[in-house]
Amino acid sequence: MLKRVKYISRHVQRMLPSELDELTSHAGARNERLGVTGVLVTSGVLFMQVLEGPAEAVDELIAAIRADPRHSHMLVLSDEAIDERVFADWYMERVDLDDERQEPLRAMLEAIVDQRRALSRLEAALERAVLREIDSRI
């Protein structure tokens, strides 16, 4: 079974172009070994990645990314079974959104991250309210 996972994360610190080149090269080689394809979109400290391939391999990569201390605030946007790949020819292609031409995409990526932060705060507030209600009944 093939699957596609899309996620956004924040890199702990901004990476130099040479570091991004090295990361993309290593990821591409690893993905080729695992039969995984995809694209990495970078914008300053924000990453968005799409991974496609055998479910077990994609899950393994996502677990490794979650455990990587260079990433924070990882948000999975979608995790779905697929019949065919969108990025079948790319073991790891990179798109850099720091170019002015990419401003609308970068703004959208940043807005998604901001929305996720706001949602996290609302979820925490709801949990606190529920706990206070439960405590008041005891």
PDB file of C-alpha atoms in Angstrom, residues 8-138:
ATOM      1  CA  ILE A   8       4.849  21.314   8.384  1.00  0.00           C
ATOM      2  CA  SER A   9       7.534  21.831  10.987  1.00  0.00           C
ATOM      3  CA  ARG A  10       9.683  24.619  12.327  1.00  0.00           C
ATOM      4  CA  HIS A  11      13.425  24.149  12.185  1.00  0.00           C
ATOM      5  CA  VAL A  12      15.140  25.102  15.421  1.00  0.00           C
ATOM      6  CA  GLN A  13      17.451  27.476  13.549  1.00  0.00           C
ATOM      7  CA  ARG A  14      17.710  28.849  10.038  1.00  0.00           C
ATOM      8  CA  MET A  15      19.816  26.621   7.795  1.00  0.00           C
ATOM      9  CA  LEU A  16      22.391  27.910   5.345  1.00  0.00           C
ATOM     10  CA  PRO A  17      21.828  27.093   1.654  1.00  0.00           C
ATOM     11  CA  SER A  18      24.793  24.684   1.789  1.00  0.00           C
ATOM     12  CA  GLU A  19      23.222  22.885   4.781  1.00  0.00           C
ATOM     13  CA  LEU A  20      19.914  22.618   2.936  1.00  0.00           C
ATOM     14  CA  ASP A  21      21.749  21.212  -0.095  1.00  0.00           C
ATOM     15  CA  GLU A  22      23.416  18.592   2.096  1.00  0.00           C
ATOM     16  CA  LEU A  23      20.147  17.732   3.849  1.00  0.00           C
ATOM     17  CA  THR A  24      18.363  17.342   0.510  1.00  0.00           C
ATOM     18  CA  SER A  25      21.154  15.160  -0.876  1.00  0.00           C
ATOM     19  CA  HIS A  26      21.189  12.836   2.166  1.00  0.00           C
ATOM     20  CA  ALA A  27      17.382  12.657   2.280  1.00  0.00           C
ATOM     21  CA  GLY A  28      17.227  11.876  -1.436  1.00  0.00           C
ATOM     22  CA  ALA A  29      19.696   9.003  -1.072  1.00  0.00           C
ATOM     23  CA  ARG A  30      17.836   7.611   1.950  1.00  0.00           C
ATOM     24  CA  ASN A  31      14.470   7.976   0.223  1.00  0.00           C
ATOM     25  CA  GLU A  32      15.758   6.189  -2.877  1.00  0.00           C
ATOM     26  CA  ARG A  33      16.847   3.223  -0.713  1.00  0.00           C
ATOM     27  CA  LEU A  34      13.389   3.152   0.919  1.00  0.00           C
ATOM     28  CA  GLY A  35      11.404   3.673  -2.284  1.00  0.00           C
ATOM     29  CA  VAL A  36      10.067   7.018  -1.036  1.00  0.00           C
ATOM     30  CA  THR A  37       9.588  10.107  -3.190  1.00  0.00           C
ATOM     31  CA  GLY A  38       8.631  13.658  -2.327  1.00  0.00           C
ATOM     32  CA  VAL A  39       9.360  17.333  -2.081  1.00  0.00           C
ATOM     33  CA  LEU A  40      10.747  19.572   0.653  1.00  0.00           C
ATOM     34  CA  VAL A  41       9.563  23.183   0.731  1.00  0.00           C
ATOM     35  CA  THR A  42      11.687  25.554   2.816  1.00  0.00           C
ATOM     36  CA  SER A  43      10.996  29.092   3.963  1.00  0.00           C
ATOM     37  CA  GLY A  44      13.438  30.392   6.532  1.00  0.00           C
ATOM     38  CA  VAL A  45      12.881  28.164   9.541  1.00  0.00           C
ATOM     39  CA  LEU A  46       9.645  26.652   8.200  1.00  0.00           C
ATOM     40  CA  PHE A  47       9.575  23.336   6.376  1.00  0.00           C
ATOM     41  CA  MET A  48       6.736  21.686   4.532  1.00  0.00           C
ATOM     42  CA  GLN A  49       7.338  18.219   3.193  1.00  0.00           C
ATOM     43  CA  VAL A  50       5.389  15.692   1.176  1.00  0.00           C
ATOM     44  CA  LEU A  51       6.510  12.066   1.401  1.00  0.00           C
ATOM     45  CA  GLU A  52       5.056   9.305  -0.791  1.00  0.00           C
ATOM     46  CA  GLY A  53       5.818   5.618  -0.848  1.00  0.00           C
ATOM     47  CA  PRO A  54       5.302   2.309   0.912  1.00  0.00           C
ATOM     48  CA  ALA A  55       3.330   2.952   4.104  1.00  0.00           C
ATOM     49  CA  GLU A  56       5.894   1.332   6.390  1.00  0.00           C
ATOM     50  CA  ALA A  57       8.777   3.366   4.910  1.00  0.00           C
ATOM     51  CA  VAL A  58       6.864   6.659   5.091  1.00  0.00           C
ATOM     52  CA  ASP A  59       5.826   5.955   8.694  1.00  0.00           C
ATOM     53  CA  GLU A  60       9.462   5.182   9.560  1.00  0.00           C
ATOM     54  CA  LEU A  61      10.594   8.507   8.087  1.00  0.00           C
ATOM     55  CA  ILE A  62       7.867  10.477   9.858  1.00  0.00           C
ATOM     56  CA  ALA A  63       8.842   8.869  13.183  1.00  0.00           C
ATOM     57  CA  ALA A  64      12.490   9.800  12.577  1.00  0.00           C
ATOM     58  CA  ILE A  65      11.530  13.396  11.721  1.00  0.00           C
ATOM     59  CA  ARG A  66       9.390  13.658  14.873  1.00  0.00           C
ATOM     60  CA  ALA A  67      12.357  12.449  16.946  1.00  0.00           C
ATOM     61  CA  ASP A  68      14.826  14.811  15.252  1.00  0.00           C
ATOM     62  CA  PRO A  69      15.698  17.609  17.722  1.00  0.00           C
ATOM     63  CA  ARG A  70      16.227  20.015  14.803  1.00  0.00           C
ATOM     64  CA  HIS A  71      12.429  20.040  14.239  1.00  0.00           C
ATOM     65  CA  SER A  72       9.782  21.557  16.474  1.00  0.00           C
ATOM     66  CA  HIS A  73       6.050  22.187  16.212  1.00  0.00           C
ATOM     67  CA  MET A  74       5.518  19.382  13.693  1.00  0.00           C
ATOM     68  CA  LEU A  75       2.001  19.353  12.299  1.00  0.00           C
ATOM     69  CA  VAL A  76       0.782  16.561  10.030  1.00  0.00           C
ATOM     70  CA  LEU A  77      -1.546  18.127   7.469  1.00  0.00           C
ATOM     71  CA  SER A  78      -2.597  14.859   5.863  1.00  0.00           C
ATOM     72  CA  ASP A  79      -1.843  11.159   6.071  1.00  0.00           C
ATOM     73  CA  GLU A  80      -3.637   9.203   3.366  1.00  0.00           C
ATOM     74  CA  ALA A  81      -3.544   6.058   1.276  1.00  0.00           C
ATOM     75  CA  ILE A  82      -2.873   6.770  -2.394  1.00  0.00           C
ATOM     76  CA  ASP A  83      -3.070   4.864  -5.664  1.00  0.00           C
ATOM     77  CA  GLU A  84      -0.348   6.820  -7.422  1.00  0.00           C
ATOM     78  CA  ARG A  85       2.369   9.311  -6.588  1.00  0.00           C
ATOM     79  CA  VAL A  86       2.414  12.991  -7.480  1.00  0.00           C
ATOM     80  CA  PHE A  87       6.210  13.203  -7.077  1.00  0.00           C
ATOM     81  CA  ALA A  88       7.113   9.856  -8.637  1.00  0.00           C
ATOM     82  CA  ASP A  89      10.298  11.147 -10.273  1.00  0.00           C
ATOM     83  CA  TRP A  90      11.714  12.981  -7.241  1.00  0.00           C
ATOM     84  CA  TYR A  91      13.365  11.118  -4.382  1.00  0.00           C
ATOM     85  CA  MET A  92      13.730  14.521  -2.743  1.00  0.00           C
ATOM     86  CA  GLU A  93      13.242  17.735  -4.630  1.00  0.00           C
ATOM     87  CA  ARG A  94      13.592  21.056  -2.781  1.00  0.00           C
ATOM     88  CA  VAL A  95      11.675  24.273  -3.372  1.00  0.00           C
ATOM     89  CA  ASP A  96      13.019  27.350  -1.581  1.00  0.00           C
ATOM     90  CA  LEU A  97      10.324  29.932  -0.809  1.00  0.00           C
ATOM     91  CA  ASP A  98      12.736  32.675   0.229  1.00  0.00           C
ATOM     92  CA  ASP A  99      12.690  34.001  -3.321  1.00  0.00           C
ATOM     93  CA  GLU A 100      10.359  37.011  -3.811  1.00  0.00           C
ATOM     94  CA  ARG A 101       8.469  35.128  -6.525  1.00  0.00           C
ATOM     95  CA  GLN A 102       7.344  32.637  -3.896  1.00  0.00           C
ATOM     96  CA  GLU A 103       5.930  35.205  -1.433  1.00  0.00           C
ATOM     97  CA  PRO A 104       2.270  34.036  -1.700  1.00  0.00           C
ATOM     98  CA  LEU A 105       3.253  30.440  -0.949  1.00  0.00           C
ATOM     99  CA  ARG A 106       5.492  31.483   1.927  1.00  0.00           C
ATOM    100  CA  ALA A 107       2.710  33.639   3.378  1.00  0.00           C
ATOM    101  CA  MET A 108       0.315  30.696   3.161  1.00  0.00           C
ATOM    102  CA  LEU A 109       2.805  28.376   4.886  1.00  0.00           C
ATOM    103  CA  GLU A 110       3.345  30.890   7.681  1.00  0.00           C
ATOM    104  CA  ALA A 111      -0.426  31.376   8.051  1.00  0.00           C
ATOM    105  CA  ILE A 112      -0.914  27.616   8.472  1.00  0.00           C
ATOM    106  CA  VAL A 113       1.696  27.563  11.239  1.00  0.00           C
ATOM    107  CA  ASP A 114       0.052  30.570  12.939  1.00  0.00           C
ATOM    108  CA  GLN A 115      -3.368  28.895  12.696  1.00  0.00           C
ATOM    109  CA  ARG A 116      -1.977  25.735  14.285  1.00  0.00           C
ATOM    110  CA  ARG A 117      -0.532  27.748  17.185  1.00  0.00           C
ATOM    111  CA  ALA A 118      -3.879  29.446  17.736  1.00  0.00           C
ATOM    112  CA  LEU A 119      -5.670  26.095  17.635  1.00  0.00           C
ATOM    113  CA  SER A 120      -3.236  24.647  20.185  1.00  0.00           C
ATOM    114  CA  ARG A 121      -3.936  27.552  22.553  1.00  0.00           C
ATOM    115  CA  LEU A 122      -7.703  27.055  22.135  1.00  0.00           C
ATOM    116  CA  GLU A 123      -7.394  23.309  22.758  1.00  0.00           C
ATOM    117  CA  ALA A 124      -5.410  23.969  25.950  1.00  0.00           C
ATOM    118  CA  ALA A 125      -7.984  26.529  27.135  1.00  0.00           C
ATOM    119  CA  LEU A 126     -10.811  24.069  26.486  1.00  0.00           C
ATOM    120  CA  GLU A 127      -8.998  21.324  28.412  1.00  0.00           C
ATOM    121  CA  ARG A 128      -8.463  23.679  31.378  1.00  0.00           C
ATOM    122  CA  ALA A 129     -12.144  24.699  31.332  1.00  0.00           C
ATOM    123  CA  VAL A 130     -13.277  21.079  31.277  1.00  0.00           C
ATOM    124  CA  LEU A 131     -10.944  20.187  34.150  1.00  0.00           C
ATOM    125  CA  ARG A 132     -12.169  23.159  36.219  1.00  0.00           C
ATOM    126  CA  GLU A 133     -15.777  22.065  35.587  1.00  0.00           C
ATOM    127  CA  ILE A 134     -15.007  18.511  36.652  1.00  0.00           C
ATOM    128  CA  ASP A 135     -13.147  19.735  39.760  1.00  0.00           C
ATOM    129  CA  SER A 136     -16.089  21.975  40.729  1.00  0.00           C
ATOM    130  CA  ARG A 137     -18.375  18.920  40.779  1.00  0.00           C
ATOM    131  CA  ILE A 138     -16.193  16.974  43.167  1.00  0.00           C
TER     132      ILE A 138
END
